[in-house]
Amino acid sequence: MKPILNCILLIDDDEPTNFMSNMVLEEANCTRHIQIEESGQKALAFLCNTKDSSQQKSLVQYPELIFLDINMPAMNGWEFLEKFMELKKDAHPETIIIMLTTSINPDDKIRAEKLSVVAGFENKPLTDNMIEKLLQRHFNNQ
């Protein structure tokens, strides 16, 4: 598959998960850049810096796709989403967020489905098949 996205952002505090997700994305060859952030705060800083540099033709563009874990220390996925929605008002409304989690709590899925900013709720690990379906569903006309 040729790269169709400029940037995918992985937000997860688990280093082995990030390593595996990165490998799957690299093998899928679906993006020019994979950004990994191990906390919600670092991810927000990355997004703010990318947004601010978008006028300057930055090499790393604002992510079209974000994979977000729920259970992280300091700032969990829900808290990240609250801050992201504040940013999104003047940022990039076309960014797709997929909750990628080990949570088996049905309330998490229900909560995610109620948020317009969340486009999907998937169980870890990230797989080739999952990427293919997400790209077809959300980026088919790119």
mmCIF file of C-alpha atoms in Angstrom:
data_model
loop_
_atom_site.group_PDB
_atom_site.id
_atom_site.type_symbol
_atom_site.label_atom_id
_atom_site.label_comp_id
_atom_site.label_asym_id
_atom_site.label_seq_id
_atom_site.Cartn_x
_atom_site.Cartn_y
_atom_site.Cartn_z
ATOM 1 C CA MET A 1 0.000 0.000 0.000
ATOM 2 C CA LYS A 2 1.372 3.427 -0.851
ATOM 3 C CA PRO A 3 1.318 6.031 1.924
ATOM 4 C CA ILE A 4 -1.987 7.858 1.936
ATOM 5 C CA LEU A 5 -1.622 9.753 5.212
ATOM 6 C CA ASN A 6 0.988 12.299 6.175
ATOM 7 C CA CYS A 7 1.006 11.570 9.909
ATOM 8 C CA ILE A 8 -0.422 9.072 12.390
ATOM 9 C CA LEU A 9 -0.142 9.798 16.113
ATOM 10 C CA LEU A 10 0.053 6.961 18.660
ATOM 11 C CA ILE A 11 -0.744 7.981 22.250
ATOM 12 C CA ASP A 12 -0.003 5.193 24.711
ATOM 13 C CA ASP A 13 2.152 4.957 27.834
ATOM 14 C CA ASP A 14 3.058 1.314 27.133
ATOM 15 C CA GLU A 15 6.378 1.084 25.291
ATOM 16 C CA PRO A 16 5.949 -2.505 23.989
ATOM 17 C CA THR A 17 2.506 -1.609 22.613
ATOM 18 C CA ASN A 18 3.969 1.429 20.863
ATOM 19 C CA PHE A 19 6.761 -0.703 19.422
ATOM 20 C CA MET A 20 4.308 -3.257 18.028
ATOM 21 C CA SER A 21 1.866 -0.630 16.714
ATOM 22 C CA ASN A 22 4.731 1.195 15.039
ATOM 23 C CA MET A 23 5.877 -2.028 13.358
ATOM 24 C CA VAL A 24 2.364 -2.776 12.076
ATOM 25 C CA LEU A 25 1.994 0.762 10.698
ATOM 26 C CA GLU A 26 5.418 0.659 9.048
ATOM 27 C CA GLU A 27 4.609 -2.684 7.404
ATOM 28 C CA ALA A 28 1.272 -1.301 6.189
ATOM 29 C CA ASN A 29 3.161 1.593 4.563
ATOM 30 C CA CYS A 30 0.087 3.807 4.988
ATOM 31 C CA THR A 31 1.700 6.977 6.338
ATOM 32 C CA ARG A 32 4.738 9.136 5.752
ATOM 33 C CA HIS A 33 5.313 9.772 9.468
ATOM 34 C CA ILE A 34 4.454 7.964 12.725
ATOM 35 C CA GLN A 35 4.610 10.096 15.858
ATOM 36 C CA ILE A 36 4.624 8.303 19.216
ATOM 37 C CA GLU A 37 3.798 10.109 22.439
ATOM 38 C CA GLU A 38 3.734 8.301 25.781
ATOM 39 C CA SER A 39 1.384 10.709 27.550
ATOM 40 C CA GLY A 40 -1.607 12.879 26.860
ATOM 41 C CA GLN A 41 0.350 15.995 27.843
ATOM 42 C CA LYS A 42 3.163 15.271 25.377
ATOM 43 C CA ALA A 43 0.622 14.522 22.656
ATOM 44 C CA LEU A 44 -1.140 17.848 23.256
ATOM 45 C CA ALA A 45 2.205 19.666 23.129
ATOM 46 C CA PHE A 46 3.007 17.920 19.833
ATOM 47 C CA LEU A 47 -0.402 18.881 18.407
ATOM 48 C CA CYS A 48 -0.031 22.516 19.496
ATOM 49 C CA ASN A 49 3.482 22.731 18.042
ATOM 50 C CA THR A 50 2.390 21.077 14.805
ATOM 51 C CA LYS A 51 -0.627 23.377 14.516
ATOM 52 C CA ASP A 52 1.563 26.442 15.109
ATOM 53 C CA SER A 53 4.116 25.328 12.529
ATOM 54 C CA SER A 54 1.541 24.351 9.891
ATOM 55 C CA GLN A 55 1.859 27.810 8.352
ATOM 56 C CA GLN A 56 5.611 27.254 7.963
ATOM 57 C CA LYS A 57 5.468 24.042 5.905
ATOM 58 C CA SER A 58 6.697 21.838 8.737
ATOM 59 C CA LEU A 59 8.089 18.442 7.756
ATOM 60 C CA VAL A 60 5.717 16.788 10.230
ATOM 61 C CA GLN A 61 2.115 17.628 9.497
ATOM 62 C CA TYR A 62 -0.875 17.573 11.799
ATOM 63 C CA PRO A 63 -2.023 13.933 12.173
ATOM 64 C CA GLU A 64 -4.977 12.766 10.152
ATOM 65 C CA LEU A 65 -5.326 9.724 12.423
ATOM 66 C CA ILE A 66 -4.802 9.359 16.182
ATOM 67 C CA PHE A 67 -4.781 6.065 18.086
ATOM 68 C CA LEU A 68 -5.517 6.835 21.743
ATOM 69 C CA ASP A 69 -5.215 4.613 24.809
ATOM 70 C CA ILE A 70 -7.640 5.155 27.695
ATOM 71 C CA ASN A 71 -5.666 4.089 30.766
ATOM 72 C CA MET A 72 -2.583 6.255 31.141
ATOM 73 C CA PRO A 73 -1.091 7.944 34.221
ATOM 74 C CA ALA A 74 -1.314 11.706 34.800
ATOM 75 C CA MET A 75 -3.737 12.338 31.901
ATOM 76 C CA ASN A 76 -5.939 9.476 30.734
ATOM 77 C CA GLY A 77 -7.518 9.209 27.307
ATOM 78 C CA TRP A 78 -10.765 10.860 28.418
ATOM 79 C CA GLU A 79 -8.896 13.872 29.798
ATOM 80 C CA PHE A 80 -6.887 14.086 26.580
ATOM 81 C CA LEU A 81 -10.122 14.136 24.567
ATOM 82 C CA GLU A 82 -11.486 17.040 26.631
ATOM 83 C CA LYS A 83 -8.364 19.097 25.900
ATOM 84 C CA PHE A 84 -8.286 17.976 22.267
ATOM 85 C CA MET A 85 -11.872 19.137 21.735
ATOM 86 C CA GLU A 86 -10.846 22.583 22.994
ATOM 87 C CA LEU A 87 -7.962 22.599 20.498
ATOM 88 C CA LYS A 88 -10.056 21.233 17.692
ATOM 89 C CA LYS A 89 -12.332 24.266 17.550
ATOM 90 C CA ASP A 90 -9.615 26.112 15.659
ATOM 91 C CA ALA A 91 -7.427 23.209 14.559
ATOM 92 C CA HIS A 92 -8.090 20.383 12.119
ATOM 93 C CA PRO A 93 -11.653 19.061 12.285
ATOM 94 C CA GLU A 94 -10.880 16.203 9.898
ATOM 95 C CA THR A 95 -8.604 14.363 12.355
ATOM 96 C CA ILE A 96 -9.920 10.856 13.089
ATOM 97 C CA ILE A 97 -9.490 9.509 16.630
ATOM 98 C CA ILE A 98 -9.672 5.783 17.320
ATOM 99 C CA MET A 99 -9.644 4.585 20.921
ATOM 100 C CA LEU A 100 -7.192 1.669 20.962
ATOM 101 C CA THR A 101 -7.410 0.003 24.339
ATOM 102 C CA THR A 102 -7.338 -3.139 26.437
ATOM 103 C CA SER A 103 -10.419 -1.971 28.338
ATOM 104 C CA ILE A 104 -13.162 -4.565 28.568
ATOM 105 C CA ASN A 105 -15.475 -2.180 30.384
ATOM 106 C CA PRO A 106 -18.601 -1.761 28.208
ATOM 107 C CA ASP A 107 -19.103 1.707 29.731
ATOM 108 C CA ASP A 108 -15.879 2.856 28.028
ATOM 109 C CA LYS A 109 -17.213 1.889 24.616
ATOM 110 C CA ILE A 110 -20.567 3.554 25.301
ATOM 111 C CA ARG A 111 -18.811 6.704 26.498
ATOM 112 C CA ALA A 112 -16.596 6.770 23.395
ATOM 113 C CA GLU A 113 -19.586 6.322 21.076
ATOM 114 C CA LYS A 114 -21.242 9.388 22.605
ATOM 115 C CA LEU A 115 -18.298 11.627 21.682
ATOM 116 C CA SER A 116 -18.479 13.020 18.169
ATOM 117 C CA VAL A 117 -14.695 13.424 18.087
ATOM 118 C CA VAL A 118 -14.174 9.645 18.495
ATOM 119 C CA ALA A 119 -14.593 7.700 15.251
ATOM 120 C CA GLY A 120 -14.033 4.213 16.628
ATOM 121 C CA PHE A 121 -13.292 1.973 19.590
ATOM 122 C CA GLU A 122 -10.906 -0.936 18.975
ATOM 123 C CA ASN A 123 -9.211 -3.512 21.164
ATOM 124 C CA LYS A 124 -5.434 -3.825 21.207
ATOM 125 C CA PRO A 125 -3.324 -4.900 19.488
ATOM 126 C CA LEU A 126 -3.356 -2.863 16.300
ATOM 127 C CA THR A 127 -3.495 -5.227 13.316
ATOM 128 C CA ASP A 128 -3.044 -5.026 9.542
ATOM 129 C CA ASN A 129 -6.711 -5.871 9.082
ATOM 130 C CA MET A 130 -7.777 -3.109 11.484
ATOM 131 C CA ILE A 131 -5.659 -0.540 9.629
ATOM 132 C CA GLU A 132 -7.015 -1.615 6.265
ATOM 133 C CA LYS A 133 -10.634 -1.304 7.438
ATOM 134 C CA LEU A 134 -10.020 2.083 9.087
ATOM 135 C CA LEU A 135 -8.342 3.465 5.983
ATOM 136 C CA GLN A 136 -11.154 2.240 3.749
ATOM 137 C CA ARG A 137 -13.825 3.646 6.067
ATOM 138 C CA HIS A 138 -12.288 7.056 6.763
ATOM 139 C CA PHE A 139 -9.744 7.801 4.019
ATOM 140 C CA ASN A 140 -10.976 5.946 0.960
ATOM 141 C CA ASN A 141 -11.116 9.021 -1.274
ATOM 142 C CA GLN A 142 -7.566 10.265 -0.625
#
